[in-house]
Amino acid sequence: MATPANEINANAGDEHPPADGKKRRIENKTTAASASQDVVPPEPITAEGKMPKKRFYRQRAHCNPLSHNDAFSYPRDGPGAMDWTAEHYPSLATLRGEDARSVRPTVLDVGCGFGGLTVALSALLPDETILGMEIRAKVTEYVRLRISALRSDPSSSAGEYQNASVMRTNSMKYLPFLFSRASVKKIFFCFPDPHFKRKNHPRRIVATRLLTEYAHVLPTGGRLYAITDVRVLHEWHVAHCDAHPSFERIGEGELAEDPCVAAMVDSTEEGKKVARGGHPKYYCVYRRISTEESLRRGDATAESFWNSDTFALGSVANKDEAEDVEADRNNKKE
């Protein structure tokens, strides 16, 4: 068990190593003179403006987004009260010659991880405002320092990466509090947690209720991107997005002209790891259609909205339940 930092090592003066053969950390004894001095805060792991090292910011990949252990701030008076220039894009309004109140994110990288796609989209879409959204504190700090270092890099052109930022938040809970209706053009979900267990399926980032929130912040023609290396999760994405009345899938021919698809496939750290392992990647892209178009197609009406099969999810749920029952039977036989 490690010795606490504020505990004096009673064996500091021992000339012989401990019997167990392990190295013992020796703490300096606190004197009256040093105790009276002001405590100097420790040096940060990464100085502001320097590129962080990923090994100091690794954090457990799996996280429960439905937990109430963490609290996140959001504007009490709605998305219009959010000042994005104060912390995220301090120079962007001046560079674009816009009013500070008009600066807001237009492209979201939900679950951005270590920020590979966020940074790539910043260069790929210089006229858009990119926001990476991450729930893990240490990973968020890594991305913030990474963007800060890129902005300060002498080799970067003037204004480069000023349109990118990162925010620690829980997208499953706070998205409508941060973004107004039809204010976001693109949303990316790259290699999200599969949450394999059936009881954890409500934690998946693509679900019927959440798709309705995504449809709220996307304008007509806005795009939703999802990629994973887990085939069953890809099938889940397709089944839920196909069934939702606000989205239609975009064909491969049209996607060939979208540079964001290649960035999504190749730019994320997780995507690079999958490529090194030689594993396949599965992705889909959906377009937000207008409410009028959805009603014209008859996918959902006021009368049928609450029916269990309106979004064609009854068959999906039944299939999952049947698979669980079959698995239980096999386990009992064994």
Short mmCIF file of C-alpha atoms in Angstrom, two decimals:
data_model
loop_
_atom_site.label_atom_id
_atom_site.label_comp_id
_atom_site.label_asym_id
_atom_site.label_seq_id
_atom_site.Cartn_x
_atom_site.Cartn_y
_atom_site.Cartn_z
CA MET A 1 0.00 0.00 0.00
CA ALA A 2 1.47 3.35 -1.03
CA THR A 3 2.48 5.79 1.71
CA PRO A 4 0.35 8.97 1.73
CA ALA A 5 2.18 12.07 0.56
CA ASN A 6 1.68 13.90 3.87
CA GLU A 7 2.91 11.01 6.03
CA ILE A 8 6.49 11.04 7.27
CA ASN A 9 8.39 7.88 6.51
CA ALA A 10 9.52 6.53 9.86
CA ASN A 11 12.32 4.57 8.17
CA ALA A 12 13.78 7.56 6.31
CA GLY A 13 17.09 7.21 8.16
CA ASP A 14 17.45 3.44 7.79
CA GLU A 15 20.70 2.33 6.24
CA HIS A 16 19.37 -1.10 5.30
CA PRO A 17 16.71 -1.77 2.65
CA PRO A 18 13.35 -3.16 3.77
CA ALA A 19 13.10 -6.90 4.32
CA ASP A 20 10.63 -7.44 1.49
CA GLY A 21 13.17 -6.19 -1.03
CA LYS A 22 10.94 -3.41 -2.33
CA LYS A 23 12.16 0.13 -2.74
CA ARG A 24 10.83 2.50 -0.10
CA ARG A 25 9.96 6.09 -0.97
CA ILE A 26 11.71 8.48 1.43
CA GLU A 27 9.82 11.63 2.34
CA ASN A 28 11.56 14.72 3.69
CA LYS A 29 10.65 15.54 7.25
CA THR A 30 8.53 18.62 7.68
CA THR A 31 10.28 21.29 9.75
CA ALA A 32 8.73 24.22 11.54
CA ALA A 33 10.35 26.63 9.09
CA SER A 34 9.03 24.87 5.99
CA ALA A 35 5.59 24.44 7.53
CA SER A 36 5.26 28.18 7.95
CA GLN A 37 6.00 28.84 4.29
CA ASP A 38 3.30 29.02 1.65
CA VAL A 39 2.62 25.74 -0.07
CA VAL A 40 3.80 25.86 -3.68
CA PRO A 41 1.32 24.16 -6.04
CA PRO A 42 2.77 21.33 -8.09
CA GLU A 43 3.84 21.96 -11.63
CA PRO A 44 1.19 20.97 -14.21
CA ILE A 45 1.82 17.82 -16.20
CA THR A 46 1.70 19.84 -19.41
CA ALA A 47 2.43 23.55 -19.67
CA GLU A 48 -0.16 25.63 -21.46
CA GLY A 49 0.66 25.82 -25.16
CA LYS A 50 2.73 22.61 -25.15
CA MET A 51 1.60 19.40 -26.82
CA PRO A 52 0.41 16.93 -24.15
CA LYS A 53 1.56 13.33 -23.98
CA LYS A 54 -1.31 10.88 -24.21
CA ARG A 55 0.12 8.47 -21.64
CA PHE A 56 -0.52 10.99 -18.85
CA TYR A 57 -4.20 11.42 -19.73
CA ARG A 58 -5.47 7.91 -20.27
CA GLN A 59 -8.71 7.05 -18.56
CA ARG A 60 -11.03 4.08 -18.40
CA ALA A 61 -12.82 3.82 -21.73
CA HIS A 62 -16.17 2.61 -20.40
CA CYS A 63 -18.41 5.11 -18.67
CA ASN A 64 -22.01 5.09 -17.50
CA PRO A 65 -23.66 8.18 -19.03
CA LEU A 66 -26.81 7.58 -16.96
CA SER A 67 -24.94 7.91 -13.66
CA HIS A 68 -25.66 10.88 -11.40
CA ASN A 69 -22.15 10.95 -9.92
CA ASP A 70 -21.03 13.84 -12.11
CA ALA A 71 -22.64 17.24 -12.49
CA PHE A 72 -22.17 19.39 -15.58
CA SER A 73 -22.93 23.07 -16.05
CA TYR A 74 -25.32 24.32 -18.70
CA PRO A 75 -27.07 27.66 -19.31
CA ARG A 76 -30.11 28.01 -17.05
CA ASP A 77 -31.86 30.31 -19.53
CA GLY A 78 -31.43 28.03 -22.54
CA PRO A 79 -28.96 27.76 -25.43
CA GLY A 80 -29.27 31.45 -26.31
CA ALA A 81 -27.59 32.39 -23.04
CA MET A 82 -24.46 30.39 -23.86
CA ASP A 83 -21.39 32.54 -24.59
CA TRP A 84 -19.16 30.31 -26.69
CA THR A 85 -16.41 32.93 -27.09
CA ALA A 86 -15.63 33.22 -23.38
CA GLU A 87 -13.95 29.84 -23.03
CA HIS A 88 -14.05 27.98 -26.33
CA TYR A 89 -13.53 30.35 -29.29
CA PRO A 90 -12.01 33.58 -27.91
CA SER A 91 -10.56 34.83 -31.21
CA LEU A 92 -13.05 33.46 -33.72
CA ALA A 93 -15.46 36.42 -33.77
CA THR A 94 -12.60 38.84 -34.49
CA LEU A 95 -11.11 36.61 -37.20
CA ARG A 96 -14.45 36.27 -38.98
CA GLY A 97 -15.57 39.84 -38.38
CA GLU A 98 -18.72 38.63 -36.65
CA ASP A 99 -20.57 39.55 -33.52
CA ALA A 100 -19.54 37.36 -30.56
CA ARG A 101 -23.15 36.27 -30.04
CA SER A 102 -23.23 34.70 -33.50
CA VAL A 103 -20.36 32.31 -32.71
CA ARG A 104 -21.73 28.85 -31.89
CA PRO A 105 -20.76 25.27 -32.74
CA THR A 106 -22.08 23.97 -36.05
CA VAL A 107 -20.34 20.56 -36.08
CA LEU A 108 -20.37 18.19 -33.09
CA ASP A 109 -17.96 15.32 -32.47
CA VAL A 110 -19.84 13.47 -29.73
CA GLY A 111 -17.56 11.26 -27.65
CA CYS A 112 -14.51 12.82 -29.29
CA GLY A 113 -11.96 10.76 -27.35
CA PHE A 114 -8.47 12.17 -27.82
CA GLY A 115 -9.66 14.63 -30.46
CA GLY A 116 -8.37 13.15 -33.70
CA LEU A 117 -11.52 13.87 -35.67
CA THR A 118 -12.13 17.21 -33.95
CA VAL A 119 -8.72 18.46 -35.08
CA ALA A 120 -9.10 16.99 -38.58
CA LEU A 121 -12.50 18.62 -39.08
CA SER A 122 -11.09 21.96 -37.94
CA ALA A 123 -8.76 21.99 -40.95
CA LEU A 124 -11.22 20.29 -43.30
CA LEU A 125 -14.11 22.68 -42.52
CA PRO A 126 -12.47 26.06 -41.81
CA ASP A 127 -15.76 27.94 -42.19
CA GLU A 128 -17.52 25.78 -39.59
CA THR A 129 -17.16 25.79 -35.80
CA ILE A 130 -16.15 22.39 -34.42
CA LEU A 131 -16.87 21.20 -30.89
CA GLY A 132 -15.64 17.93 -29.44
CA MET A 133 -17.82 16.62 -26.61
CA GLU A 134 -16.35 14.19 -24.09
CA ILE A 135 -17.57 12.92 -20.71
CA ARG A 136 -14.18 11.89 -19.26
CA ALA A 137 -12.32 14.65 -17.43
CA LYS A 138 -8.70 13.66 -18.15
CA VAL A 139 -9.38 12.98 -21.82
CA THR A 140 -11.16 16.33 -22.18
CA GLU A 141 -8.16 18.10 -20.67
CA TYR A 142 -5.86 16.33 -23.13
CA VAL A 143 -7.90 17.55 -26.09
CA ARG A 144 -8.03 21.08 -24.70
CA LEU A 145 -4.26 21.17 -24.33
CA ARG A 146 -3.83 19.62 -27.77
CA ILE A 147 -5.91 22.32 -29.42
CA SER A 148 -4.13 25.01 -27.40
CA ALA A 149 -0.75 23.69 -28.56
CA LEU A 150 -1.88 23.61 -32.20
CA ARG A 151 -3.08 27.20 -31.96
CA SER A 152 0.28 28.25 -30.50
CA ASP A 153 2.39 26.28 -32.95
CA PRO A 154 4.49 28.67 -35.09
CA SER A 155 4.00 26.39 -38.09
CA SER A 156 0.21 26.87 -37.94
CA SER A 157 -1.17 29.62 -40.13
CA ALA A 158 -2.90 32.62 -38.59
CA GLY A 159 -6.30 31.69 -37.22
CA GLU A 160 -5.81 27.96 -37.73
CA TYR A 161 -7.55 25.73 -35.17
CA GLN A 162 -9.33 28.75 -33.66
CA ASN A 163 -12.57 27.13 -34.85
CA ALA A 164 -12.06 24.00 -32.73
CA SER A 165 -12.69 23.40 -29.06
CA VAL A 166 -13.70 20.70 -26.60
CA MET A 167 -16.28 20.58 -23.83
CA ARG A 168 -16.71 18.15 -20.97
CA THR A 169 -20.39 17.28 -20.78
CA ASN A 170 -22.90 14.46 -20.99
CA SER A 171 -24.46 14.63 -24.44
CA MET A 172 -27.16 12.14 -23.54
CA LYS A 173 -28.53 14.52 -20.90
CA TYR A 174 -27.68 18.08 -21.84
CA LEU A 175 -27.70 18.40 -25.63
CA PRO A 176 -31.00 20.37 -25.89
CA PHE A 177 -29.81 22.74 -23.16
CA LEU A 178 -26.71 23.68 -25.15
CA PHE A 179 -27.92 23.89 -28.76
CA SER A 180 -30.94 25.60 -30.28
CA ARG A 181 -33.27 24.03 -32.78
CA ALA A 182 -31.72 23.53 -36.24
CA SER A 183 -28.40 25.09 -35.15
CA VAL A 184 -26.03 22.16 -35.85
CA LYS A 185 -25.15 21.00 -39.37
CA LYS A 186 -23.32 17.74 -38.64
CA ILE A 187 -23.12 15.29 -35.72
CA PHE A 188 -20.50 12.53 -35.53
CA PHE A 189 -20.56 9.38 -33.40
CA CYS A 190 -17.24 7.58 -33.84
CA PHE A 191 -16.64 4.17 -32.28
CA PRO A 192 -19.05 4.61 -29.36
CA ASP A 193 -19.19 2.16 -26.45
CA PRO A 194 -21.15 -0.91 -27.67
CA HIS A 195 -22.65 -1.65 -24.23
CA PHE A 196 -23.10 -5.30 -25.20
CA LYS A 197 -25.27 -6.37 -22.27
CA ARG A 198 -28.97 -6.00 -22.96
CA LYS A 199 -29.54 -4.25 -19.63
CA ASN A 200 -27.03 -1.56 -20.76
CA HIS A 201 -28.62 -0.88 -24.15
CA PRO A 202 -30.25 2.32 -22.79
CA ARG A 203 -26.71 3.68 -22.45
CA ARG A 204 -26.09 3.50 -26.21
CA ILE A 205 -25.64 6.92 -27.78
CA VAL A 206 -27.88 6.08 -30.76
CA ALA A 207 -31.42 5.33 -29.57
CA THR A 208 -34.94 6.39 -30.47
CA ARG A 209 -35.29 9.10 -27.82
CA LEU A 210 -31.83 10.50 -28.51
CA LEU A 211 -32.39 10.49 -32.27
CA THR A 212 -35.35 12.77 -31.67
CA GLU A 213 -33.04 15.18 -29.83
CA TYR A 214 -30.51 15.00 -32.65
CA ALA A 215 -33.30 15.74 -35.12
CA HIS A 216 -34.21 18.76 -33.00
CA VAL A 217 -30.76 20.39 -33.25
CA LEU A 218 -30.20 19.42 -36.92
CA PRO A 219 -31.78 21.50 -39.70
CA THR A 220 -33.38 19.96 -42.75
CA GLY A 221 -30.48 18.51 -44.73
CA GLY A 222 -28.24 18.19 -41.68
CA ARG A 223 -26.23 14.98 -41.43
CA LEU A 224 -25.70 12.34 -38.75
CA TYR A 225 -22.57 10.15 -39.04
CA ALA A 226 -21.97 6.90 -37.14
CA ILE A 227 -19.04 4.50 -37.39
CA THR A 228 -18.03 1.42 -35.39
CA ASP A 229 -15.95 -1.73 -35.69
CA VAL A 230 -18.69 -3.81 -34.02
CA ARG A 231 -21.07 -5.29 -36.58
CA VAL A 232 -23.99 -5.82 -34.20
CA LEU A 233 -23.75 -2.22 -33.05
CA HIS A 234 -23.72 -1.05 -36.67
CA GLU A 235 -26.88 -3.06 -37.26
CA TRP A 236 -28.39 -1.37 -34.21
CA HIS A 237 -27.51 2.06 -35.64
CA VAL A 238 -29.04 1.23 -39.00
CA ALA A 239 -32.20 -0.30 -37.51
CA HIS A 240 -32.91 2.68 -35.26
CA CYS A 241 -32.02 5.38 -37.78
CA ASP A 242 -33.97 3.67 -40.57
CA ALA A 243 -37.00 3.42 -38.29
CA HIS A 244 -36.93 7.03 -37.13
CA PRO A 245 -39.24 9.26 -39.21
CA SER A 246 -36.85 12.24 -39.20
CA PHE A 247 -33.94 10.55 -40.97
CA GLU A 248 -33.20 8.92 -44.31
CA ARG A 249 -30.03 7.05 -45.20
CA ILE A 250 -27.63 8.55 -47.75
CA GLY A 251 -26.38 6.26 -50.50
CA GLU A 252 -22.76 5.40 -51.18
CA GLY A 253 -22.71 7.41 -54.40
CA GLU A 254 -23.50 10.64 -52.59
CA LEU A 255 -21.16 9.82 -49.71
CA ALA A 256 -18.24 9.49 -52.13
CA GLU A 257 -18.42 13.28 -52.53
CA ASP A 258 -18.41 13.97 -48.79
CA PRO A 259 -14.84 14.52 -47.47
CA CYS A 260 -16.08 14.14 -43.90
CA VAL A 261 -16.61 10.41 -44.45
CA ALA A 262 -12.92 9.78 -45.14
CA ALA A 263 -11.99 11.90 -42.11
CA MET A 264 -14.39 9.92 -39.93
CA VAL A 265 -12.95 6.60 -41.13
CA ASP A 266 -9.24 7.49 -40.91
CA SER A 267 -8.68 10.35 -38.44
CA THR A 268 -9.79 9.06 -35.06
CA GLU A 269 -7.34 7.31 -32.74
CA GLU A 270 -9.69 4.37 -32.37
CA GLY A 271 -10.09 4.12 -36.14
CA LYS A 272 -6.32 4.01 -36.59
CA LYS A 273 -6.07 1.25 -33.99
CA VAL A 274 -8.75 -0.76 -35.79
CA ALA A 275 -6.90 -0.28 -39.08
CA ARG A 276 -3.63 -1.50 -37.55
CA GLY A 277 -5.43 -4.62 -36.39
CA GLY A 278 -6.81 -5.23 -39.86
CA HIS A 279 -10.42 -5.22 -38.67
CA PRO A 280 -13.38 -3.90 -40.72
CA LYS A 281 -15.16 -0.63 -40.02
CA TYR A 282 -18.89 -0.15 -40.47
CA TYR A 283 -20.43 3.26 -40.99
CA CYS A 284 -23.68 4.90 -42.02
CA VAL A 285 -24.71 8.48 -42.72
CA TYR A 286 -28.24 9.85 -42.44
CA ARG A 287 -29.89 13.06 -43.63
CA ARG A 288 -32.37 15.00 -41.54
CA ILE A 289 -35.63 15.36 -43.49
CA SER A 290 -38.29 17.98 -42.87
CA THR A 291 -41.27 17.33 -40.65
CA GLU A 292 -43.55 17.91 -43.62
CA GLU A 293 -41.71 15.28 -45.66
CA SER A 294 -41.89 12.82 -42.79
CA LEU A 295 -45.64 13.35 -42.42
CA ARG A 296 -46.13 13.06 -46.17
CA ARG A 297 -44.44 9.67 -46.11
CA GLY A 298 -46.75 8.59 -43.32
CA ASP A 299 -43.97 7.26 -41.10
CA ALA A 300 -45.55 8.76 -37.98
CA THR A 301 -48.82 10.53 -37.25
CA ALA A 302 -50.38 12.02 -34.15
CA GLU A 303 -52.60 8.96 -33.87
CA SER A 304 -49.86 6.36 -34.26
CA PHE A 305 -46.96 8.12 -32.54
CA TRP A 306 -47.24 6.19 -29.29
CA ASN A 307 -47.80 2.80 -30.87
CA SER A 308 -45.03 0.36 -30.00
CA ASP A 309 -44.37 -0.45 -33.65
CA THR A 310 -44.42 3.10 -35.02
CA PHE A 311 -40.64 3.25 -35.20
CA ALA A 312 -40.38 -0.39 -36.24
CA LEU A 313 -38.53 -1.21 -33.04
CA GLY A 314 -40.86 -3.92 -31.80
CA SER A 315 -39.25 -6.51 -34.03
CA VAL A 316 -35.76 -5.39 -32.98
CA ALA A 317 -36.61 -5.71 -29.30
CA ASN A 318 -38.25 -9.09 -29.82
CA LYS A 319 -35.20 -10.34 -31.68
CA ASP A 320 -32.89 -9.24 -28.88
CA GLU A 321 -35.15 -10.84 -26.29
CA ALA A 322 -35.24 -14.10 -28.22
CA GLU A 323 -31.43 -14.14 -28.44
CA ASP A 324 -31.17 -13.56 -24.68
CA VAL A 325 -33.59 -16.40 -23.96
CA GLU A 326 -31.66 -18.74 -26.26
CA ALA A 327 -28.38 -17.80 -24.57
CA ASP A 328 -29.88 -18.54 -21.14
CA ARG A 329 -31.03 -21.93 -22.34
CA ASN A 330 -27.57 -22.79 -23.65
CA ASN A 331 -25.96 -21.74 -20.37
CA LYS A 332 -28.33 -23.99 -18.39
CA LYS A 333 -27.53 -26.95 -20.64
CA GLU A 334 -23.84 -26.46 -19.98
#
